[in-house]
Coordinates of C-alpha atoms and ligand atoms in Angstrom, one line a residue:
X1 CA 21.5 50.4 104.2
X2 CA 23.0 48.9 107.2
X3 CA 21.0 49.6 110.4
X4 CA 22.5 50.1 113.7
X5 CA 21.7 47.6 116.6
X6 CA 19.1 49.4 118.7
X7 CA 20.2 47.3 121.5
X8 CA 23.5 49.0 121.8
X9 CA 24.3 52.8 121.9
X10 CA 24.8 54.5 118.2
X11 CA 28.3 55.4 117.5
X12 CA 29.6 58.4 118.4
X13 CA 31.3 60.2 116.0
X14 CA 33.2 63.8 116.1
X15 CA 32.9 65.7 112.9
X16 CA 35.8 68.3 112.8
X17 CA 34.7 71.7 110.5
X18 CA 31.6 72.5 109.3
X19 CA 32.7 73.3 105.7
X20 CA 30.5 71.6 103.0
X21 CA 32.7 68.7 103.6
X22 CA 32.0 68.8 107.1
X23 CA 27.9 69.2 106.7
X24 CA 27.5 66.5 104.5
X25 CA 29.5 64.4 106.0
X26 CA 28.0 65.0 109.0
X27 CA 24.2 64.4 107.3
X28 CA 25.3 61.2 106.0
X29 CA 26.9 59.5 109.6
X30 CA 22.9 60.9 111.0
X31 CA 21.5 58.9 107.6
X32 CA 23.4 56.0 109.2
X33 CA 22.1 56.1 112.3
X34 CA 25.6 57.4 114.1
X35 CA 25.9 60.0 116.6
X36 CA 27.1 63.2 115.4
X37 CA 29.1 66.1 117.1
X38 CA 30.2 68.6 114.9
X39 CA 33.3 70.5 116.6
X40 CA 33.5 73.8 115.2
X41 CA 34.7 77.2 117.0
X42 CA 32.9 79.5 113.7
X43 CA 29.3 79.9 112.3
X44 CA 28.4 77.5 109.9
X45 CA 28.9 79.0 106.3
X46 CA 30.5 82.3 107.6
X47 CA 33.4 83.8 105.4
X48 CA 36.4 82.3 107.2
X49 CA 35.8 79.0 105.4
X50 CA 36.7 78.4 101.6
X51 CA 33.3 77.2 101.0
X52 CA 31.9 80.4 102.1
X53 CA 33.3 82.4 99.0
X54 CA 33.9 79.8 96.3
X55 CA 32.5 79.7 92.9
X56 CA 29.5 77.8 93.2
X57 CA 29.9 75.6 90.9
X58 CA 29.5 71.8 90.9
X59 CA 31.3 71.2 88.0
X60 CA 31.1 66.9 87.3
X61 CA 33.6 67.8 84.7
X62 CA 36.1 69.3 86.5
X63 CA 38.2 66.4 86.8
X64 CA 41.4 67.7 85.2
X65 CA 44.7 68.1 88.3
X66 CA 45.8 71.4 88.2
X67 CA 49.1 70.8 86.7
X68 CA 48.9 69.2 83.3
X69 CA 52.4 67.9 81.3
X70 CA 54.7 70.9 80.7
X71 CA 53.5 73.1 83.3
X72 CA 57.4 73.9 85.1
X73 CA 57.9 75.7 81.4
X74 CA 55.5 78.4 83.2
X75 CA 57.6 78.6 86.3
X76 CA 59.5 81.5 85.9
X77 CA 56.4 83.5 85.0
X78 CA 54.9 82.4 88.1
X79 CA 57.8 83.6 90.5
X80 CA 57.9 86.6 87.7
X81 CA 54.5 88.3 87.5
X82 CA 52.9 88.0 91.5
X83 CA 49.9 89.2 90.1
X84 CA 49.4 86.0 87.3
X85 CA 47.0 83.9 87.3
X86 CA 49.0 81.4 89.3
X87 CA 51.9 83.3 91.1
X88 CA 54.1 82.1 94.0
X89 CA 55.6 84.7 96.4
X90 CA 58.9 84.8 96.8
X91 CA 59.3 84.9 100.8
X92 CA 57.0 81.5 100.8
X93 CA 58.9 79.6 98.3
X94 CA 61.2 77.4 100.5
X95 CA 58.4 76.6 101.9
X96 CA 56.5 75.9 98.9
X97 CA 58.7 74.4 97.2
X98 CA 58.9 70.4 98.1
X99 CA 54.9 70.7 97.6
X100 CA 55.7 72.9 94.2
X101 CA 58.0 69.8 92.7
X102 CA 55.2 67.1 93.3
X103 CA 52.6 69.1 91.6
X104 CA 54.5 69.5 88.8
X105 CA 55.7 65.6 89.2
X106 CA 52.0 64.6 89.5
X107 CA 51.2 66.3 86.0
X108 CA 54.0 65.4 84.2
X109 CA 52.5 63.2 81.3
X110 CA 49.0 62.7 80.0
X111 CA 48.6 59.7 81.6
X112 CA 49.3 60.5 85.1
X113 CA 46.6 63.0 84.3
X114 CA 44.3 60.7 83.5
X115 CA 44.8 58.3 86.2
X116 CA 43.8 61.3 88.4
X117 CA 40.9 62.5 86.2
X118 CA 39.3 58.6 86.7
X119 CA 39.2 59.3 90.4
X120 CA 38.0 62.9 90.4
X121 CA 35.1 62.1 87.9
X122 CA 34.0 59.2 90.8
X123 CA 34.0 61.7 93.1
X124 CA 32.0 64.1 90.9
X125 CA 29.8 62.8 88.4
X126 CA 27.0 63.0 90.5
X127 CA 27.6 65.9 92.0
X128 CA 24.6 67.9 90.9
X129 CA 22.1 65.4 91.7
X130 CA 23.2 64.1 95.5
X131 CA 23.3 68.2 96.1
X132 CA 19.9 68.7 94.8
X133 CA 18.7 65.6 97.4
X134 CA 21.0 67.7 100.3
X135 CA 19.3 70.6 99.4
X136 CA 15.8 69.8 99.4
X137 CA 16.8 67.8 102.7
X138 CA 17.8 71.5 103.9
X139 CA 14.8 72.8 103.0
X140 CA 16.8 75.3 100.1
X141 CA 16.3 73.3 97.1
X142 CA 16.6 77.0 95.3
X143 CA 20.1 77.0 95.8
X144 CA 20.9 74.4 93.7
X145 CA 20.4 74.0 89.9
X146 CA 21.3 71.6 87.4
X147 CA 21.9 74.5 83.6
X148 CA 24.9 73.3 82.8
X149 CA 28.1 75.7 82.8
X150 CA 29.8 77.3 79.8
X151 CA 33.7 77.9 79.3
X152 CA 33.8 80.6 76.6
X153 CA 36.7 81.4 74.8
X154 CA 38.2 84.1 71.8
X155 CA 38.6 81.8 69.1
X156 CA 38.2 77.9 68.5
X157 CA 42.1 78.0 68.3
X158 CA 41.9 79.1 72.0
X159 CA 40.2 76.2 72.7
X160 CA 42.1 73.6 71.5
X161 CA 44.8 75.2 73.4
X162 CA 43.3 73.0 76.3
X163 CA 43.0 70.4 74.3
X164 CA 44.6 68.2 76.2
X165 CA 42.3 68.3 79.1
X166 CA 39.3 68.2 77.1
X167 CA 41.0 65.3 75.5
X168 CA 41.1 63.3 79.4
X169 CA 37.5 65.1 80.1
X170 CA 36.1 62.8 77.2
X171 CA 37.8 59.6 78.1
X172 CA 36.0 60.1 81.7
X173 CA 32.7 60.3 80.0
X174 CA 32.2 64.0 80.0
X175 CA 30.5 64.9 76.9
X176 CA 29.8 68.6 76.0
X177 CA 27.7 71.4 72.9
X178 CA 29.9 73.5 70.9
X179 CA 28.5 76.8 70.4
X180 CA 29.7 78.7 67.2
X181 CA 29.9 82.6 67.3
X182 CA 26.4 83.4 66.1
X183 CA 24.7 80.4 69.3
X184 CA 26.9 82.4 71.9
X185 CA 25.8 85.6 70.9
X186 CA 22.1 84.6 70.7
X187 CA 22.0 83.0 74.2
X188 CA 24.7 85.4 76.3
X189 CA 23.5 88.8 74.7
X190 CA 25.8 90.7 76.9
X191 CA 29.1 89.3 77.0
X192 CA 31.9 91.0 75.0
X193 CA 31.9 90.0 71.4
X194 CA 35.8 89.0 71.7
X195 CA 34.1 86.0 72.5
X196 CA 33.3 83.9 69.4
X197 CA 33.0 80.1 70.6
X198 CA 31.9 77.8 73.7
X199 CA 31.6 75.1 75.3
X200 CA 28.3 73.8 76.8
X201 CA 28.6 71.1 79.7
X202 CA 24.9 70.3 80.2
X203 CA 25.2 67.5 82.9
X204 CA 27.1 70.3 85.2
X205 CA 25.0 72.2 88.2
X206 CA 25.3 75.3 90.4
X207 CA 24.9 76.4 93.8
X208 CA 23.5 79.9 93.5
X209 CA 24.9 80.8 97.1
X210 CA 27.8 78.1 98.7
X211 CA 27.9 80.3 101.8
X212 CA 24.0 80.3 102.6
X213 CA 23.8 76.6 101.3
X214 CA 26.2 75.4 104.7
X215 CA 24.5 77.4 107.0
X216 CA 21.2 75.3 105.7
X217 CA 22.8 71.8 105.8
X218 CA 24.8 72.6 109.3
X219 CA 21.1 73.7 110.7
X220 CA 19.8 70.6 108.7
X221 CA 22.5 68.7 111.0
X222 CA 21.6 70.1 113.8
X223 CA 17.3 69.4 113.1
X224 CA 18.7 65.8 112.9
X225 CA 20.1 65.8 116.0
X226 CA 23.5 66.7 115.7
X227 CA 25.1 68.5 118.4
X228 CA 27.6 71.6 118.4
X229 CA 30.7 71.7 120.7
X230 CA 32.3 75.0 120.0
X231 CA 35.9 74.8 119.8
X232 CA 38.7 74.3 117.9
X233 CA 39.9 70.8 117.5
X234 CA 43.9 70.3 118.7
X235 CA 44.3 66.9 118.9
X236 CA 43.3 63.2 119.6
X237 CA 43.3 60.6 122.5
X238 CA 44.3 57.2 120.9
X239 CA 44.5 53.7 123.5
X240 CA 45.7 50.9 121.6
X241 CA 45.2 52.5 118.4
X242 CA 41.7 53.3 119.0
X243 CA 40.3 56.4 119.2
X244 CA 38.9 57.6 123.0
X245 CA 38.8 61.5 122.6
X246 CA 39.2 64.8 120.4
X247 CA 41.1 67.2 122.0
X248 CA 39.8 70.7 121.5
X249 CA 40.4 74.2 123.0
X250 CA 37.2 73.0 125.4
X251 CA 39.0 70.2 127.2
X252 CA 38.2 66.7 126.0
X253 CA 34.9 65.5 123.8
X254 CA 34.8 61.7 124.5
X255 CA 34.1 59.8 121.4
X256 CA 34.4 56.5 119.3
X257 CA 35.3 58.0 115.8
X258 CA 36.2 61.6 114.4
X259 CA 36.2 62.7 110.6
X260 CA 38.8 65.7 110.0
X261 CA 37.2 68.2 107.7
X262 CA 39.5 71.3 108.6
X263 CA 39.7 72.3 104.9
X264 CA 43.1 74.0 104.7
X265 CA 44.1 73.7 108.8
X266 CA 43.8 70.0 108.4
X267 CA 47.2 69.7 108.2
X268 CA 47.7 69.7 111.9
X269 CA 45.4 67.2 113.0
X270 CA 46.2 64.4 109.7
X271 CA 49.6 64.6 111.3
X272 CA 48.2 64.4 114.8
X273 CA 47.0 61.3 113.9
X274 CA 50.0 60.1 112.4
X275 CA 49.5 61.0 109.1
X276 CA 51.6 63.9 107.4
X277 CA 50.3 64.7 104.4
X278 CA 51.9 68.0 101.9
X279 CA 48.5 70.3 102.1
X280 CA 49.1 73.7 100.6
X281 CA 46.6 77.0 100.6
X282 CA 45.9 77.6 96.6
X283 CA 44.7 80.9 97.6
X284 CA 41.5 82.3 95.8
X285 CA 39.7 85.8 95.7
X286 CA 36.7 86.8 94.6
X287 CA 34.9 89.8 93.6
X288 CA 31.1 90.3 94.2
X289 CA 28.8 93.2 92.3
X290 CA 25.9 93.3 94.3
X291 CA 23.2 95.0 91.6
X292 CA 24.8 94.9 87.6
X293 CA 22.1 95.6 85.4
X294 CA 24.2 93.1 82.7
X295 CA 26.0 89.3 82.8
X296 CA 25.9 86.1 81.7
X297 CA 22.8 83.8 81.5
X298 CA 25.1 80.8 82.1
X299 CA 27.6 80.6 84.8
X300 CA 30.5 80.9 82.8
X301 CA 34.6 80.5 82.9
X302 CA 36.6 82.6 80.7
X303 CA 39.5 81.1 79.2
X304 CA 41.4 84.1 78.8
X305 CA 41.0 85.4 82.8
X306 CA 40.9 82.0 84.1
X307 CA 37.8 83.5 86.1
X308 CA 34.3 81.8 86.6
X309 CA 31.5 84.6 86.7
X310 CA 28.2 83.4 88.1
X311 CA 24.7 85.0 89.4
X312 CA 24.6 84.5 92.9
X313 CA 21.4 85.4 95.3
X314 CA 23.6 88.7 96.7
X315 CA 24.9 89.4 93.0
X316 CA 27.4 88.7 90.2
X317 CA 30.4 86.8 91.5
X318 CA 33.8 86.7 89.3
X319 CA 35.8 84.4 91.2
X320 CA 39.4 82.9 90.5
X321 CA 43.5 82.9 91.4
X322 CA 45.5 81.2 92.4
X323 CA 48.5 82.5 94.7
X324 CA 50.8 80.4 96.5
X325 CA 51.4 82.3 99.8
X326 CA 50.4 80.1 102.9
X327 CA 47.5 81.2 105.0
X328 CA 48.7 83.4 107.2
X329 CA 50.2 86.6 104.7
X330 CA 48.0 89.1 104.1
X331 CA 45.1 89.3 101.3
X332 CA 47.0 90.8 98.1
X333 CA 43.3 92.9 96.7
X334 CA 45.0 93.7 93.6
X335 CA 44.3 90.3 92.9
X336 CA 40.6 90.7 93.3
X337 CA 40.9 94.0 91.7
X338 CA 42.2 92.1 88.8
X339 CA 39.0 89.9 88.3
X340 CA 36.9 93.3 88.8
X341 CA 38.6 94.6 85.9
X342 CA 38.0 91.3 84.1
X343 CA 34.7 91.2 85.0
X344 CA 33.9 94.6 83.8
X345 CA 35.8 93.4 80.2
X346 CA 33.3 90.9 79.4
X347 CA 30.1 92.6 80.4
X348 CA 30.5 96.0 79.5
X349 CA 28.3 98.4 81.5
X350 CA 28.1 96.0 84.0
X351 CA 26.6 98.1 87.1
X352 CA 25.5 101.9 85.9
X353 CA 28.9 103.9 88.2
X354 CA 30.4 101.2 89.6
X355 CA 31.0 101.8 93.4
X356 CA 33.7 100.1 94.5
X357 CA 32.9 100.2 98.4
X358 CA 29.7 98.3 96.8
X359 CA 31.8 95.4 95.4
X360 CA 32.6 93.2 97.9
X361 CA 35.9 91.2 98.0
X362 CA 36.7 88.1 99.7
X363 CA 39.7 85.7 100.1
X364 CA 39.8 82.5 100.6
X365 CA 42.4 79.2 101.1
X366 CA 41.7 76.1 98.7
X367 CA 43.0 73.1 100.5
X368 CA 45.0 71.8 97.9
X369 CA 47.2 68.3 98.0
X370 CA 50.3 68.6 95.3
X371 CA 48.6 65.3 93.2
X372 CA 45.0 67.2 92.9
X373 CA 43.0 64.3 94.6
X374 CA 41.5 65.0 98.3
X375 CA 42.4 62.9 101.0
X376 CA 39.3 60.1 102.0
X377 CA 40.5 57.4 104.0
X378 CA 41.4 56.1 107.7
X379 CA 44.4 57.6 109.4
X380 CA 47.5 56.0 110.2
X381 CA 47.1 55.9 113.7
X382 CA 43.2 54.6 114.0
X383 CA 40.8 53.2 111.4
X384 CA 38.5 55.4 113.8
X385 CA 40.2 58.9 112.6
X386 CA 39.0 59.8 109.2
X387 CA 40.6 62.0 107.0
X388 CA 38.2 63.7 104.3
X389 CA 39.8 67.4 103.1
X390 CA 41.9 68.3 100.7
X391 CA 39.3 68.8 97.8
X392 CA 41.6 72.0 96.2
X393 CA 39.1 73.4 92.9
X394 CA 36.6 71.2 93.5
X395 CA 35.0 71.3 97.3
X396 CA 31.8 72.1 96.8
X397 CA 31.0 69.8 94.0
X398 CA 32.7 67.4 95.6
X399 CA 31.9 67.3 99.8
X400 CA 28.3 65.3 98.9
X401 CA 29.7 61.8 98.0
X402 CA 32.5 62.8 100.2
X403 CA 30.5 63.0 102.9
X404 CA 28.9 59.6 101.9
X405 CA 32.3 57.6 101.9
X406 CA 33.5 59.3 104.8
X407 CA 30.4 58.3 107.4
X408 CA 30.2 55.3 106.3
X409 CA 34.4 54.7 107.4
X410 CA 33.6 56.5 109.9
X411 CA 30.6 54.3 110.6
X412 CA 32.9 50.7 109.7
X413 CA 31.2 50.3 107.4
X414 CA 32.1 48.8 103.9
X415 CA 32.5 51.7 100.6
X416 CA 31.4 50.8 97.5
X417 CA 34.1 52.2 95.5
X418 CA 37.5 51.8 95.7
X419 CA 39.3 54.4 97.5
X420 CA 42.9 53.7 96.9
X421 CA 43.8 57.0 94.6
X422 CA 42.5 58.4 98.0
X423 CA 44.6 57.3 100.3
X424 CA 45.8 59.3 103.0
X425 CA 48.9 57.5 103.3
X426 CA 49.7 57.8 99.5
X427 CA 52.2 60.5 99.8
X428 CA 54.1 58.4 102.5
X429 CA 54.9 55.2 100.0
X430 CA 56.8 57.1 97.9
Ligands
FAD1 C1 38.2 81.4 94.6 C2 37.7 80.0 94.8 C3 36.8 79.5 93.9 C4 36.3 78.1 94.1 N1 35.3 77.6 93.2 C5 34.9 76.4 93.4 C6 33.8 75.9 92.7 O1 33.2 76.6 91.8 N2 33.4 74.6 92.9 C7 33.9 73.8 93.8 O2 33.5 72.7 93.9 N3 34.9 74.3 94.6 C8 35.4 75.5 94.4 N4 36.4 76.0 95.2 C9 37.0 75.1 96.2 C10 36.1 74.9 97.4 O3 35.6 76.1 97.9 C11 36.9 74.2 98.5 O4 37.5 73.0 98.0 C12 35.9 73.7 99.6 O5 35.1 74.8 100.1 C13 36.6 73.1 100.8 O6 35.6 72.8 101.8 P1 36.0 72.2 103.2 O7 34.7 71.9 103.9 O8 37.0 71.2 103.0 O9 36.8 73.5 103.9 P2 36.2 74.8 104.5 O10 35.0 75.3 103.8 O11 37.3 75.8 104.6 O12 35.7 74.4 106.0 C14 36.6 74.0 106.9 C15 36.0 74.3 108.3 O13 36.9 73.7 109.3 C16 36.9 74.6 110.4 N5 38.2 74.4 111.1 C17 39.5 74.6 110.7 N6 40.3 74.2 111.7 C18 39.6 73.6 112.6 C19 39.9 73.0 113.9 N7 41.1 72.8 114.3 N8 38.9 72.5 114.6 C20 37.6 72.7 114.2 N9 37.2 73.2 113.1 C21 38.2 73.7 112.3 C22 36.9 76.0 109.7 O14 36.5 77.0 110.7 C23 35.9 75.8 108.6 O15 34.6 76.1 109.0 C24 36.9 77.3 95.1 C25 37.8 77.9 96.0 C26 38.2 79.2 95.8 C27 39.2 79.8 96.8

């Protein structure tokens, strides 16, 4: 590791949202001897962030983009059914819509899938381990847990439905355990019996509470000596292309570099900074049961909901959707209504008389680029602005080597892998 120069002051560097993006990043520029601010106006791991209410699931597999080849044949039933597993409301589409044609664009044939599958599984293959080192760092190495995770499905003819993507998951190196009828039954004794295959991914981890797991790494920031400035971020101060301040709601925070970890109101500040870049809410609900007396022993997507159900410290957590609606129209709680119904479908007699003022309900905004791939890299205006968000499905799993890259840019210093399919400035060359 490259050691700062004790004879000169560290670097100063502003981290922008303390999302697990923003935590880890943050632990990794204190690792390299930088100093960190972390500009934040909310409470480390509170609900307003997406990594607050997410899945919890740090999936090294879950390298496959969102849209996969012949996905605009399911457009109508998007703008159709609003309460589909993906659904676009109607009042947001011109809006939507320039973002809408890349992500089907970026999908369009196996191999563009691929090419993005490659760079997700860099991002991710670790995943499980380097949040089992944060953890421990944190002092919650509970939270974190390396089972494996289970996709379950009706029928083996379900499966290869997707077989496509398990297809591109393979060429990545991912390699899973089938489980017949009578291996599912034996090990998930309480899940419906319409289920009659899986799949086991044994390298894949958990995080058995995302929102509890920032608050430790932010305080595990702050134990390092990272300081807070509470505000919102609105802006930078740029002098011959270097960076001399953020601009926040609190006046001016002088500083030589700044990482922007905004999750979903990144937006603003990438183009502050000279970089527009299409980042669109996939909003996501979730549902949370906080005593069942039956679930699953393995967090566990179903392929027919397109739900991910998973034990957390405060309860059972069915979590999914996707609704294209921006971030500022009200939550739709049908929606989580519809995983609570789910929920209930695979489990039955999930909680004794289900109260539904007991189940809690959250939404939340993935920060979603059209191609699938976050955006890790320098700005256009300054190599000292850093732009590390737009991690869509796959935040969680993804903000510890994120954080890694993104000091060490921050830092200028060298990354060992090679960046390009994460370039800020990739949506600008075409
Ligand atoms: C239903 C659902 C299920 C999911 N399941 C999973 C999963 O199982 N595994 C997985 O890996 N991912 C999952 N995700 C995705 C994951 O939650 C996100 O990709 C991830 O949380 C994004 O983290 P972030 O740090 O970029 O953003 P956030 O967690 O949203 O944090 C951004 C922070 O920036 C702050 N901020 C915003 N604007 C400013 C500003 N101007 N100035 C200062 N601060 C600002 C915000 O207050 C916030 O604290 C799921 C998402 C949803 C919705």
């Amino acid at each position: 590791m490259n050691t700062p120069d004790p004879s000169e002051p560290p670097r100063h560097v502003a981290v922008i949202g303390t999302g697990a993006v923003g935590c880890a990043t943050a632990i990794e520029a204190l690792r390299l001897g930088l100093r960190v601010t972390l500009v934040e106006p909310e409470a480390a791991g509170g609900s307003h962030a997406t990594s607050y209410g997410n899945a919890g699931w740090l999936s090294s597999h879950s390298v496959i983009p969102p849209a996969l080849p012949g996905a605009w044949r399911r457009v109508p039933g998007w703008l159709a059914d609003p309460l589909g597993p993906l659904a676009v409301r109607w009042p947001y589409l011109p809006k939507a819509l320039p973002w809408l044609l890349r992500y089907l664009a970026s999908g369009w044939t196996e191999a563009r899938v691929q090419r993005t599958a490659h760079a997700l599984r860099a991002l991710l293959v670790d995943a499980p381990a380097l949040h089992q080192r944060l953890a421990g760092e944190a002092g919650v190495p509970q939270l974190i847990e390396q089972r494996g995770l289970l996709h379950v499905f009706r029928s083996h003819e379900e499966f290869e439905g997707e077989a496509l993507a398990w297809r591109v998951r393979a060429r990545t190196g991912v390699q899973w355990v089938e489980w017949d009828e009578a291996t599912l039954r034996e090990r998930e004794p309480d899940l419906d019996p319409r289920y009659r295959f899986a799949i086991h991914v044994p390298e894949a981890g958990q995080c058995r509470d995302p929102g509890r797991y920032v608050a430790a790494l932010a305080r595990h920031a702050q134990s390092q000596g990272a300081e807070l400035w509470p505000a919102r971020a609105t802006g930078f101060r740029l002098e011959g292309g270097r960076l001399r301040a953020v601009l926040t709601e609190r006046g001016e925070l002088p500083c030589d570099a700044a990482v922007i970890c905004a999750g979903a109101r990144s937006a603003a500040l990438a183009a502050a900074a000279g970089t527009p870049v299409p980042l669109e809410s996939e909003r996501g609900y979730h549902v949370q049961v906080p005593q069942p007396t039956r679930g699953p022993r393995l967090p566990m997507m179903a392929a027919d909901g397109k739900l991910i159900v998973h034990w957390m410290e405060g309860g059972l957590r069915a979590a999914g959707q996707v609704e294209i609606a921006g971030l500022h129209a009200a939550a739709d709680w049908r929606r989580a209504d519809i995983l609570y119904r789910h929920l209930r479908s695979m489990f039955e007699g999930l909680a004794p008389s289900p109260e539904p003022d007991a189940v809690q309900r959250w939404l939340g905004h993935r920060p979603s680029t059209p191609d699938g791939l976050p955006c890790i890299g320098p700005s256009a205006a300054s190599p000292d602005v850093v732009l590390a968000f737009g991690h869509g499905h796959v935040g969680l799993g993804g903000s510890a080597r994120t954080g890694q890259w993104a000091a060490r840019l921050a830092a200028g210093l060298p990354v060992q892998q090679d960046l390009a399919a994460f370039s800020p400035l990739r949506f600008q060359r075409r």
